[in-house]
Short mmCIF file of C-alpha atoms in Angstrom, two decimals:
data_model
loop_
_atom_site.label_atom_id
_atom_site.label_comp_id
_atom_site.label_asym_id
_atom_site.label_seq_id
_atom_site.Cartn_x
_atom_site.Cartn_y
_atom_site.Cartn_z
CA MET I 846 -78.00 -121.24 147.28
CA MET I 847 -79.62 -124.87 147.30
CA SER I 848 -78.82 -128.22 145.51
CA VAL I 849 -81.18 -129.65 143.08
CA THR I 850 -83.13 -133.01 144.60
CA GLN I 851 -83.77 -136.07 142.60
CA LYS I 852 -87.42 -135.47 143.41
CA GLU I 853 -87.03 -131.71 141.66
CA GLN I 854 -85.07 -133.31 138.98
CA LYS I 855 -87.81 -135.99 138.14
CA ASN I 856 -90.80 -133.09 138.46
CA VAL I 857 -88.74 -130.89 135.96
CA ARG I 858 -88.59 -133.40 133.52
CA ALA I 859 -92.15 -134.44 134.03
CA LEU I 860 -92.76 -131.54 132.47
CA LEU I 861 -90.99 -132.06 129.46
CA THR I 862 -94.46 -133.98 128.62
CA VAL I 863 -98.19 -132.70 128.10
CA LYS I 864 -99.10 -135.05 130.73
CA GLY I 865 -96.67 -133.63 133.48
CA ARG I 866 -97.55 -129.89 132.47
CA LYS I 867 -101.39 -130.13 133.44
CA GLN I 868 -100.48 -132.02 136.01
CA GLN I 869 -98.04 -129.55 138.03
CA GLY I 870 -99.97 -126.39 136.05
CA ARG I 871 -96.72 -125.77 135.33
CA PHE I 872 -94.28 -124.92 132.05
CA VAL I 873 -90.58 -125.07 131.73
CA ALA I 874 -88.38 -121.71 129.68
CA GLU I 875 -84.31 -122.44 129.17
CA GLY I 876 -81.87 -119.79 128.41
CA VAL I 877 -80.55 -116.77 129.01
CA ARG I 878 -82.83 -115.04 126.29
CA LEU I 879 -85.91 -116.28 127.20
CA LEU I 880 -85.92 -115.96 130.98
CA GLU I 881 -84.47 -112.35 130.23
CA GLU I 882 -88.08 -111.80 128.12
CA ALA I 883 -89.91 -113.36 131.08
CA ILE I 884 -88.54 -110.92 133.43
CA ARG I 885 -89.40 -108.04 131.49
CA GLN I 886 -92.87 -108.98 130.92
CA ASN I 887 -92.59 -109.46 134.84
CA TYR I 888 -93.91 -112.79 134.32
CA LEU I 889 -91.75 -114.43 137.56
CA PRO I 890 -90.00 -117.96 137.55
CA GLU I 891 -91.15 -120.30 140.32
CA LYS I 892 -87.53 -121.82 140.59
CA LEU I 893 -84.62 -121.23 138.81
CA TYR I 894 -82.30 -123.91 138.16
CA TYR I 895 -78.67 -123.01 137.01
CA SER I 896 -75.47 -125.04 136.44
CA ASP I 897 -72.33 -122.39 136.84
CA HIS I 898 -70.27 -124.39 134.88
CA LEU I 899 -72.48 -124.09 131.90
CA LEU I 900 -73.33 -119.85 132.29
CA THR I 901 -72.28 -117.69 129.30
CA GLU I 902 -70.85 -114.08 131.02
CA ARG I 903 -74.71 -112.77 129.88
CA GLY I 904 -76.11 -116.09 131.60
CA ARG I 905 -73.88 -115.28 135.17
CA GLU I 906 -74.94 -111.82 135.02
CA LEU I 907 -78.70 -112.55 134.50
CA ILE I 908 -77.91 -115.18 137.62
CA ASN I 909 -76.51 -112.49 139.86
CA LYS I 910 -79.36 -109.90 139.08
CA CYS I 911 -82.06 -112.67 139.67
CA ALA I 912 -79.74 -113.64 143.07
CA GLN I 913 -80.14 -109.75 144.39
CA ALA I 914 -83.92 -109.78 143.80
CA GLY I 915 -84.46 -112.38 146.03
CA PHE I 916 -85.35 -115.24 143.39
CA ARG I 917 -85.89 -118.56 144.25
CA LEU I 918 -82.35 -120.32 142.72
CA ILE I 919 -81.17 -123.49 142.95
CA GLU I 920 -77.46 -124.83 141.83
CA ALA I 921 -77.72 -128.33 139.63
CA SER I 922 -74.16 -129.69 138.16
CA ALA I 923 -73.60 -129.74 134.20
CA ARG I 924 -75.28 -133.25 134.10
CA GLN I 925 -78.02 -132.59 136.37
CA MET I 926 -78.77 -130.24 134.20
CA ALA I 927 -78.19 -131.85 130.98
CA GLN I 928 -81.10 -134.72 132.44
CA MET I 929 -83.37 -131.95 133.05
CA SER I 930 -83.07 -129.73 129.75
CA GLU I 931 -84.83 -130.84 126.22
CA VAL I 932 -82.03 -128.52 124.46
CA LYS I 933 -78.52 -130.22 122.96
CA SER I 934 -76.36 -127.98 124.62
CA SER I 935 -77.74 -126.05 127.85
CA GLN I 936 -76.87 -122.71 128.56
CA GLY I 937 -77.34 -123.72 131.99
CA LEU I 938 -80.06 -121.77 132.83
CA LEU I 939 -83.51 -123.12 133.74
CA ALA I 940 -86.64 -121.70 135.02
CA VAL I 941 -90.22 -123.62 136.09
CA PHE I 942 -92.88 -120.80 135.65
CA LYS I 943 -96.71 -121.54 136.55
CA ARG I 944 -99.51 -121.77 133.58
CA SER I 945 -101.84 -118.71 133.82
CA ASP I 946 -104.65 -121.04 133.03
CA GLN I 947 -107.56 -118.51 131.89
CA THR I 948 -110.90 -118.74 130.74
CA LEU I 949 -112.53 -116.90 127.95
CA GLY I 950 -114.99 -115.12 130.46
CA GLU I 951 -112.98 -113.68 133.68
CA SER I 952 -110.17 -112.91 130.91
CA PHE I 953 -111.74 -109.97 129.69
CA ASP I 954 -111.59 -106.62 131.51
CA GLY I 955 -112.71 -104.26 128.38
CA SER I 956 -108.92 -103.32 127.31
CA CYS I 957 -109.16 -106.18 124.49
CA ARG I 958 -108.75 -104.99 120.91
CA ARG I 959 -106.87 -107.18 118.79
CA ILE I 960 -107.40 -110.97 119.37
CA LEU I 961 -105.75 -113.92 117.24
CA LEU I 962 -107.70 -116.63 117.39
CA CYS I 963 -105.57 -120.22 116.28
CA ASP I 964 -107.70 -122.91 115.22
CA ASN I 965 -106.38 -126.26 115.18
CA ILE I 966 -102.81 -124.98 114.86
CA SER I 967 -101.07 -128.00 115.85
CA ASP I 968 -97.63 -127.56 114.66
CA PRO I 969 -95.42 -125.85 117.92
CA GLY I 970 -93.21 -124.18 115.29
CA ASN I 971 -96.27 -122.42 113.78
CA LEU I 972 -98.30 -121.54 117.06
CA GLY I 973 -94.61 -119.84 118.66
CA THR I 974 -94.37 -118.24 115.20
CA LEU I 975 -97.86 -116.63 115.65
CA LEU I 976 -97.38 -116.26 119.15
CA ARG I 977 -94.12 -113.98 118.55
CA SER I 978 -95.83 -111.90 115.35
CA ALA I 979 -99.03 -111.88 117.59
CA ARG I 980 -97.01 -109.56 120.26
CA ALA I 981 -95.32 -107.57 117.67
CA PHE I 982 -98.46 -106.57 116.35
CA GLY I 983 -100.33 -105.39 119.02
CA PHE I 984 -102.76 -108.23 119.07
CA GLU I 985 -102.54 -108.74 123.42
CA THR I 986 -104.85 -111.70 123.41
CA VAL I 987 -104.85 -115.70 121.87
CA ILE I 988 -107.56 -118.24 121.91
CA LEU I 989 -106.96 -121.59 121.00
CA SER I 990 -109.53 -123.90 119.58
CA GLY I 991 -110.13 -127.15 118.15
CA ARG I 992 -107.04 -129.38 118.65
CA PRO I 993 -104.29 -126.93 119.40
CA THR I 994 -100.73 -128.08 120.65
CA ASP I 995 -99.84 -127.06 124.18
CA CYS I 996 -98.65 -123.27 123.93
CA SER I 997 -96.41 -123.85 127.08
CA ALA I 998 -94.39 -126.92 125.01
CA PRO I 999 -90.88 -126.09 125.00
CA LYS I 1000 -90.65 -125.78 121.23
CA VAL I 1001 -93.28 -123.17 121.39
CA VAL I 1002 -92.14 -121.07 124.13
CA ARG I 1003 -88.84 -120.88 122.45
CA ALA I 1004 -90.43 -120.74 118.84
CA SER I 1005 -92.59 -117.79 120.53
CA ALA I 1006 -89.46 -116.06 121.53
CA GLY I 1007 -90.92 -114.97 125.20
CA ALA I 1008 -94.39 -113.34 123.16
CA ILE I 1009 -95.74 -116.62 125.59
CA PHE I 1010 -94.93 -114.07 128.60
CA GLY I 1011 -96.81 -110.92 127.45
CA LEU I 1012 -99.96 -112.34 125.83
CA LYS I 1013 -103.04 -113.46 127.32
CA ILE I 1014 -103.54 -117.06 125.69
CA ILE I 1015 -106.98 -119.13 126.74
CA PRO I 1016 -108.03 -122.41 125.35
CA ALA I 1017 -111.48 -122.02 124.65
CA GLN I 1018 -114.48 -124.16 123.32
CA TYR I 1019 -116.28 -123.50 119.99
CA ASP I 1020 -119.42 -122.82 121.82
CA SER I 1021 -117.65 -120.35 124.57
CA ILE I 1022 -115.95 -118.28 121.61
CA ARG I 1023 -119.60 -117.64 120.06
CA LYS I 1024 -121.17 -116.54 122.88
CA PHE I 1025 -118.02 -114.08 123.51
CA ALA I 1026 -118.07 -112.77 120.16
CA GLN I 1027 -121.76 -111.86 120.62
CA LEU I 1028 -121.56 -110.59 124.01
CA LYS I 1029 -118.52 -108.21 122.82
CA ARG I 1030 -119.81 -107.45 119.65
CA ALA I 1031 -117.18 -108.49 118.49
CA THR I 1032 -116.10 -108.77 114.63
CA LEU I 1033 -114.62 -112.51 113.10
CA ILE I 1034 -112.44 -112.30 110.24
CA ALA I 1035 -111.77 -115.98 109.16
CA SER I 1036 -108.96 -116.96 106.80
CA ASP I 1037 -110.02 -119.25 104.78
CA LEU I 1038 -108.78 -120.79 101.69
CA ASN I 1039 -111.67 -121.37 99.92
CA ALA I 1040 -112.40 -117.40 100.56
CA ASP I 1041 -112.72 -115.33 97.19
CA GLU I 1042 -112.23 -111.90 98.97
CA SER I 1043 -109.06 -110.52 100.19
CA LEU I 1044 -108.79 -108.58 103.69
CA ASP I 1045 -111.07 -105.71 103.43
CA LEU I 1046 -109.06 -103.00 105.97
CA ASN I 1047 -112.22 -100.98 106.68
CA ALA I 1048 -113.72 -103.74 107.90
CA THR I 1049 -110.96 -104.35 110.36
CA MET I 1050 -111.16 -100.71 112.27
CA THR I 1051 -114.01 -102.03 114.64
CA ASP I 1052 -113.01 -103.27 118.55
CA PRO I 1053 -113.02 -106.06 119.38
CA LEU I 1054 -111.75 -107.39 116.34
CA ILE I 1055 -110.69 -111.55 115.73
CA LEU I 1056 -108.78 -112.90 113.62
CA ALA I 1057 -108.70 -116.41 113.08
CA VAL I 1058 -106.24 -118.49 111.03
CA GLY I 1059 -106.34 -122.37 110.24
CA SER I 1060 -103.96 -125.53 110.05
CA GLU I 1061 -102.36 -125.78 107.21
CA ALA I 1062 -103.71 -128.86 106.02
CA ASP I 1063 -107.28 -127.71 106.20
CA GLY I 1064 -107.88 -124.07 107.16
CA VAL I 1065 -110.15 -122.68 109.65
CA GLY I 1066 -112.63 -125.20 110.74
CA PRO I 1067 -116.67 -124.96 109.88
CA GLU I 1068 -117.50 -123.86 113.74
CA ILE I 1069 -115.05 -120.88 112.88
CA VAL I 1070 -116.18 -120.30 109.69
CA ALA I 1071 -120.02 -120.06 110.63
CA MET I 1072 -119.52 -117.71 112.86
CA SER I 1073 -117.80 -115.13 110.70
CA ASP I 1074 -118.77 -112.25 109.90
CA GLN I 1075 -115.79 -112.15 106.77
CA ARG I 1076 -114.01 -114.87 105.13
CA ILE I 1077 -110.87 -113.84 103.09
CA ARG I 1078 -107.90 -114.96 101.17
CA ILE I 1079 -104.68 -113.77 101.02
CA LYS I 1080 -104.09 -113.81 97.26
CA HIS I 1081 -101.22 -115.56 95.54
CA GLU I 1082 -99.55 -116.66 92.78
CA ALA I 1083 -101.93 -119.29 90.73
CA GLY I 1084 -100.83 -122.73 91.24
CA VAL I 1085 -99.59 -122.35 95.00
CA GLU I 1086 -101.75 -124.67 97.46
CA SER I 1087 -101.87 -122.46 99.74
CA LEU I 1088 -98.86 -120.63 102.34
CA ASN I 1089 -97.40 -121.61 105.92
CA ALA I 1090 -100.31 -120.61 108.45
CA ALA I 1091 -98.00 -118.74 110.67
CA ALA I 1092 -96.28 -116.91 107.61
CA ALA I 1093 -100.33 -116.19 106.52
CA GLY I 1094 -101.42 -114.95 110.13
CA SER I 1095 -98.14 -113.16 110.28
CA ILE I 1096 -98.48 -111.21 107.19
CA LEU I 1097 -102.63 -110.69 108.16
CA MET I 1098 -101.99 -109.44 111.80
CA TYR I 1099 -99.05 -106.90 109.99
CA MET I 1100 -101.78 -105.33 107.55
CA ILE I 1101 -104.42 -104.63 110.43
CA TYR I 1102 -101.56 -103.43 112.44
CA SER I 1103 -100.16 -101.05 110.04
CA ASN I 1104 -103.89 -99.64 109.04
CA ASP I 1105 -104.27 -99.48 112.74
CA ARG I 1106 -101.15 -96.76 112.90
CA GLY I 1107 -102.64 -95.24 110.01
CA MET K 893 -91.33 -153.66 88.44
CA MET K 894 -87.63 -154.13 90.30
CA SER K 895 -87.11 -154.31 94.29
CA VAL K 896 -85.02 -152.43 96.02
CA THR K 897 -81.28 -153.69 96.35
CA GLN K 898 -78.96 -153.48 99.39
CA LYS K 899 -76.73 -150.84 97.98
CA GLU K 900 -79.73 -148.39 96.68
CA GLN K 901 -81.31 -148.33 100.40
CA LYS K 902 -77.85 -147.40 101.76
CA ASN K 903 -77.54 -144.45 98.80
CA VAL K 904 -80.91 -142.94 100.13
CA ARG K 905 -79.94 -143.18 103.40
CA ALA K 906 -77.29 -141.34 103.01
CA LEU K 907 -79.32 -138.62 100.91
CA LEU K 908 -80.60 -137.77 104.92
CA THR K 909 -76.80 -136.36 105.78
CA VAL K 910 -75.31 -133.14 103.83
CA LYS K 911 -72.17 -134.84 102.87
CA GLY K 912 -74.92 -137.79 101.20
CA ARG K 913 -76.18 -134.59 99.12
CA LYS K 914 -73.18 -133.44 97.91
CA GLN K 915 -71.30 -136.40 97.08
CA GLN K 916 -74.24 -138.05 94.86
CA GLY K 917 -75.71 -134.55 93.42
CA ARG K 918 -79.18 -135.72 94.59
CA PHE K 919 -82.20 -135.37 97.51
CA VAL K 920 -85.08 -137.23 98.66
CA ALA K 921 -88.92 -136.40 98.96
CA GLU K 922 -91.38 -138.54 100.90
CA GLY K 923 -95.35 -138.58 100.58
CA VAL K 924 -98.03 -138.08 97.91
CA ARG K 925 -98.23 -134.37 98.55
CA LEU K 926 -94.38 -133.35 97.64
CA LEU K 927 -94.41 -135.93 94.80
CA GLU K 928 -97.31 -134.72 92.96
CA GLU K 929 -96.21 -131.17 93.41
CA ALA K 930 -92.66 -131.64 91.52
CA ILE K 931 -94.43 -133.57 89.03
CA ARG K 932 -96.73 -130.60 88.54
CA GLN K 933 -93.76 -128.28 88.21
CA ASN K 934 -92.27 -130.87 85.83
CA TYR K 935 -89.07 -131.76 88.26
CA LEU K 936 -89.38 -135.19 87.28
CA PRO K 937 -88.14 -137.90 89.75
CA GLU K 938 -84.87 -139.75 88.87
CA LYS K 939 -86.42 -143.37 90.89
CA LEU K 940 -89.30 -143.58 92.77
CA TYR K 941 -89.50 -146.03 95.54
CA TYR K 942 -93.16 -147.65 96.82
CA SER K 943 -94.61 -149.84 99.46
CA ASP K 944 -97.37 -150.92 98.43
CA HIS K 945 -98.84 -152.00 101.86
CA LEU K 946 -98.00 -148.34 102.59
CA LEU K 947 -99.58 -146.84 100.05
CA THR K 948 -103.01 -144.58 100.92
CA GLU K 949 -105.59 -144.66 98.08
CA ARG K 950 -104.33 -141.44 96.63
CA GLY K 951 -100.83 -142.79 96.86
CA ARG K 952 -101.75 -145.95 94.66
CA GLU K 953 -103.58 -143.63 92.17
CA LEU K 954 -100.48 -141.21 91.92
CA ILE K 955 -98.30 -144.48 91.51
CA ASN K 956 -100.02 -145.93 88.74
CA LYS K 957 -100.00 -142.31 87.10
CA CYS K 958 -96.56 -142.61 87.14
CA ALA K 959 -96.13 -146.27 85.82
CA GLN K 960 -98.24 -145.51 82.63
CA ALA K 961 -96.01 -142.04 82.07
CA GLY K 962 -93.09 -144.66 82.00
CA PHE K 963 -91.27 -143.76 85.93
CA ARG K 964 -88.55 -145.67 87.09
CA LEU K 965 -90.35 -147.55 89.77
CA ILE K 966 -88.61 -149.32 92.61
CA GLU K 967 -90.44 -151.50 94.95
CA ALA K 968 -89.80 -151.57 98.42
CA SER K 969 -91.05 -153.53 101.28
CA ALA K 970 -92.40 -151.74 104.54
CA ARG K 971 -89.57 -152.45 106.53
CA GLN K 972 -87.05 -151.18 103.78
CA MET K 973 -89.28 -148.27 102.93
CA ALA K 974 -88.79 -147.10 107.18
CA GLN K 975 -84.92 -148.12 106.81
CA MET K 976 -85.08 -145.35 103.99
CA SER K 977 -87.25 -143.01 105.45
CA GLU K 978 -86.43 -140.17 107.32
CA VAL K 979 -90.38 -139.45 108.84
CA LYS K 980 -91.83 -141.11 111.64
CA SER K 981 -95.13 -142.83 109.61
CA SER K 982 -93.51 -143.24 105.71
CA GLN K 983 -96.49 -142.82 103.25
CA GLY K 984 -94.54 -145.62 100.80
CA LEU K 985 -93.51 -143.51 98.87
CA LEU K 986 -89.93 -142.08 98.61
CA ALA K 987 -88.48 -140.12 95.47
CA VAL K 988 -85.05 -139.27 94.40
CA PHE K 989 -84.17 -136.24 92.64
CA LYS K 990 -81.34 -134.76 90.94
CA ARG K 991 -80.00 -130.96 92.35
CA SER K 992 -79.98 -128.47 90.27
CA ASP K 993 -76.80 -126.58 91.22
CA GLN K 994 -76.76 -123.59 89.65
CA THR K 995 -74.48 -120.37 89.61
CA LEU K 996 -75.43 -116.74 89.30
CA GLY K 997 -74.06 -116.16 86.61
CA GLU K 998 -75.38 -118.84 84.42
CA SER K 999 -78.98 -118.91 85.69
CA PHE K 1000 -79.80 -115.77 84.95
CA ASP K 1001 -81.77 -115.19 81.31
CA GLY K 1002 -83.51 -111.81 81.68
CA SER K 1003 -86.80 -112.82 82.99
CA CYS K 1004 -85.96 -112.30 86.58
CA ARG K 1005 -87.65 -109.44 88.31
CA ARG K 1006 -88.06 -110.69 92.01
CA ILE K 1007 -85.21 -111.97 93.80
CA LEU K 1008 -85.30 -113.12 97.38
CA LEU K 1009 -81.65 -113.45 98.78
CA CYS K 1010 -81.45 -115.70 102.34
CA ASP K 1011 -78.42 -114.24 104.15
CA ASN K 1012 -77.64 -117.21 106.77
CA ILE K 1013 -80.73 -118.51 107.14
CA SER K 1014 -79.52 -121.68 108.97
CA ASP K 1015 -83.17 -123.09 110.73
CA PRO K 1016 -84.56 -125.57 107.97
CA GLY K 1017 -87.82 -124.82 108.82
CA ASN K 1018 -87.64 -121.10 108.53
CA LEU K 1019 -85.72 -121.74 105.04
CA GLY K 1020 -88.60 -123.91 103.70
CA THR K 1021 -91.45 -121.38 105.28
CA LEU K 1022 -89.64 -118.46 102.87
CA LEU K 1023 -89.18 -120.83 100.21
CA ARG K 1024 -93.28 -121.69 100.33
CA SER K 1025 -94.05 -117.97 100.44
CA ALA K 1026 -91.52 -116.81 97.36
CA ARG K 1027 -93.60 -119.02 95.30
CA ALA K 1028 -96.49 -117.49 96.42
CA PHE K 1029 -95.40 -114.06 95.75
CA GLY K 1030 -93.78 -114.29 92.87
CA PHE K 1031 -90.20 -114.35 93.86
CA GLU K 1032 -89.14 -117.17 91.10
CA THR K 1033 -85.67 -117.06 92.50
CA VAL K 1034 -83.72 -117.26 95.52
CA ILE K 1035 -80.31 -116.80 96.49
CA LEU K 1036 -78.85 -118.10 99.29
CA SER K 1037 -75.71 -116.63 101.02
CA GLY K 1038 -73.49 -116.45 104.36
CA ARG K 1039 -73.29 -120.20 105.82
CA PRO K 1040 -77.55 -121.16 104.94
CA THR K 1041 -78.90 -124.88 105.74
CA ASP K 1042 -78.83 -126.77 102.94
CA CYS K 1043 -81.62 -126.23 100.69
CA SER K 1044 -82.28 -129.57 99.51
CA ALA K 1045 -82.09 -130.96 103.27
CA PRO K 1046 -85.59 -133.14 103.81
CA LYS K 1047 -86.96 -130.67 106.46
CA VAL K 1048 -86.69 -127.85 103.96
CA VAL K 1049 -88.04 -129.94 101.59
CA ARG K 1050 -90.98 -130.65 103.37
CA ALA K 1051 -91.57 -127.27 104.99
CA SER K 1052 -91.54 -126.00 101.58
CA ALA K 1053 -94.47 -127.49 100.59
CA GLY K 1054 -92.86 -128.38 97.40
CA ALA K 1055 -91.83 -124.92 96.50
CA ILE K 1056 -88.29 -125.81 95.84
CA PHE K 1057 -89.23 -127.77 92.77
CA GLY K 1058 -90.80 -124.38 91.17
CA LEU K 1059 -87.92 -122.10 92.08
CA LYS K 1060 -84.42 -121.25 91.22
CA ILE K 1061 -82.43 -121.30 94.13
CA ILE K 1062 -78.99 -120.76 93.92
CA PRO K 1063 -75.98 -120.41 96.44
CA ALA K 1064 -73.56 -117.56 96.08
CA GLN K 1065 -70.55 -116.19 97.49
CA TYR K 1066 -70.99 -112.20 98.83
CA ASP K 1067 -68.71 -111.40 95.85
CA SER K 1068 -71.09 -112.51 93.24
CA ILE K 1069 -74.02 -111.40 94.63
CA ARG K 1070 -72.19 -107.39 94.57
CA LYS K 1071 -71.31 -108.43 90.92
CA PHE K 1072 -74.76 -109.99 89.21
CA ALA K 1073 -76.66 -106.79 91.28
CA GLN K 1074 -74.26 -104.56 89.75
CA LEU K 1075 -74.23 -106.33 85.93
CA LYS K 1076 -77.90 -106.30 86.14
CA ARG K 1077 -79.03 -103.06 87.90
CA ALA K 1078 -80.76 -104.47 90.75
CA THR K 1079 -82.13 -102.58 93.62
CA LEU K 1080 -81.23 -104.32 96.55
CA ILE K 1081 -83.58 -103.44 100.15
CA ALA K 1082 -82.16 -105.21 102.67
CA SER K 1083 -84.60 -106.08 106.23
CA ASP K 1084 -82.29 -104.84 108.75
CA LEU K 1085 -83.02 -104.85 112.58
CA ASN K 1086 -81.44 -101.38 112.86
CA ALA K 1087 -82.93 -99.20 110.37
CA ASP K 1088 -85.41 -96.97 110.66
CA GLU K 1089 -87.44 -96.77 107.72
CA SER K 1090 -90.39 -98.82 106.70
CA LEU K 1091 -90.88 -100.45 103.30
CA ASP K 1092 -91.21 -97.74 100.92
CA LEU K 1093 -93.12 -99.39 98.02
CA ASN K 1094 -92.51 -96.99 95.14
CA ALA K 1095 -88.99 -98.17 95.39
CA THR K 1096 -89.67 -101.41 94.40
CA MET K 1097 -91.34 -100.91 91.86
CA THR K 1098 -88.20 -101.58 89.67
CA ASP K 1099 -86.83 -104.40 87.88
CA PRO K 1100 -84.51 -106.81 88.93
CA LEU K 1101 -85.46 -106.37 93.11
CA ILE K 1102 -83.78 -108.53 95.76
CA LEU K 1103 -85.09 -108.97 98.47
CA ALA K 1104 -82.46 -109.56 101.42
CA VAL K 1105 -83.28 -111.16 104.53
CA GLY K 1106 -81.39 -112.27 107.51
CA SER K 1107 -81.21 -114.82 110.31
CA GLU K 1108 -83.02 -113.99 113.41
CA ALA K 1109 -80.20 -113.54 115.51
CA ASP K 1110 -77.92 -110.91 113.60
CA GLY K 1111 -79.92 -110.03 110.95
CA VAL K 1112 -78.72 -109.16 107.51
CA GLY K 1113 -75.07 -109.21 107.16
CA PRO K 1114 -72.91 -106.21 106.73
CA GLU K 1115 -71.99 -107.26 103.71
CA ILE K 1116 -75.26 -107.60 102.49
CA VAL K 1117 -75.73 -104.12 104.31
CA ALA K 1118 -72.97 -102.90 102.05
CA MET K 1119 -74.68 -103.50 99.16
CA SER K 1120 -77.94 -102.32 99.97
CA ASP K 1121 -79.72 -99.68 97.72
CA GLN K 1122 -82.33 -99.21 101.43
CA ARG K 1123 -82.28 -100.37 104.51
CA ILE K 1124 -85.90 -101.24 106.11
CA ARG K 1125 -87.47 -102.42 109.28
CA ILE K 1126 -90.76 -104.11 109.42
CA LYS K 1127 -92.28 -101.70 112.15
CA HIS K 1128 -94.04 -103.32 115.39
CA GLU K 1129 -94.47 -102.66 119.08
CA ALA K 1130 -91.57 -101.51 121.18
CA GLY K 1131 -89.93 -103.68 123.20
CA VAL K 1132 -90.57 -106.49 120.88
CA GLU K 1133 -86.88 -107.90 120.03
CA SER K 1134 -87.26 -108.91 116.70
CA LEU K 1135 -90.06 -110.69 114.51
CA ASN K 1136 -89.07 -114.37 113.05
CA ALA K 1137 -87.25 -114.75 109.94
CA ALA K 1138 -89.72 -116.33 107.82
CA ALA K 1139 -92.94 -114.32 109.15
CA ALA K 1140 -90.60 -110.93 108.24
CA GLY K 1141 -89.46 -112.23 104.78
CA SER K 1142 -93.33 -113.37 103.77
CA ILE K 1143 -94.98 -110.37 105.05
CA LEU K 1144 -92.21 -108.08 102.83
CA MET K 1145 -92.51 -110.18 99.53
CA TYR K 1146 -96.51 -109.68 100.36
CA MET K 1147 -96.37 -106.01 100.27
CA ILE K 1148 -94.18 -106.09 97.57
CA TYR K 1149 -96.30 -108.79 95.31
CA SER K 1150 -99.34 -106.61 96.33
CA ASN K 1151 -97.96 -103.37 95.44
CA ASP K 1152 -96.92 -105.18 91.58
CA ARG K 1153 -100.38 -106.49 91.01
CA GLY K 1154 -101.76 -102.95 91.79
#
């Protein structure tokens, strides 16, 4: 077992910032549940820091398994862990992962059926919840367009409940999305606050399908509306301005998923 | 126009804490959108603080309307506003509202058809999102059970997008919920991670209907499960632990709402 160096601590702290994650091409996940989920998805950590005194029983079991599996374990004192950690009370477990930065072109192998497109989703909690629902409802790929929040930010990773480890997540420009949709003959359905129609489930029974959801303030942007085959709105009571973006996206994904399952 | 006193500033700051809100029986909402929504719901502020230099055009229009309507307007400097405000950059508008603490017994007038029961929802963002979806999907009453987060906390008010002003929100003990459900012959459907069945929409076509959603970690508690007529689960992909509580609740409310509308 090794002990954490000052340089490592500094590197991990830097991963709490957008800049640091970009420079290092890495991100952090903390806690037992997230690490279990990552391993279950076979998204293995590059480094695993643990602080013996802070571990729960479940955390200790996990660390023992990781040691047996030959993972690179690095010990940290409770104080060192607190300095590296972003959460208030650390569970004594912090893992560093490589980011898998893919592009739309190279990452598509034809198996792709259901794609969630998040346009300008800037709230980390909402993006994380959308990723979690995407994984639950069989949307195996997520495209991020506009000015999204960084999907490897700690808050997004946490809110995704580890879904981030099981999804293809691809930031993309509008131009490449348009080309991709054309090339794959994908149907693009955009959730749009100003649309009149509800989701037509018959139109979703086609591969591949791209479901676009937008920011709360502005909905899906004009670039996405322009390339959409259908614009739809979730019906709700009059006098209500809009739904939470993550709630709206989850409802639409669930409807498409249920319909797929028949 | 009056100017804000030091005592008032102190009182408003105290409303950022659970204790202060309880002691004063009041809560705070900031920003143009929330205040517009409150007024639209006829939930009028008791006091309205504004800081002229910070107002947007839309904010200034709103203040002018409020002045014409005879609201109690109190001026604050940008610095005073920053001290009272909970958000990073204040829009120069902060309103204080009386809480409407109701109990299950007195607040039911028979018009109540769709009730959302939030059991142990402790995350403010999730509770706010659930309130927002409740309002959008015709659930006019929300019962809070277990150890809920305070629904008049600033984060909840914000995440509710003002839905808090248009709903009956009632904290209640399990005992009174059980008695209430029996007295009203309400059907109670509990979302339960361990249930086998999906939502049976035929069973929801009855008045009143109570839909219970639980915390993410543990789902609906045993007290609620014990009094439920039906336990249901949202179907999703295998290997996914659970959905976000607000996403799950929103999906179920939407399904019931859509079915009601036929």
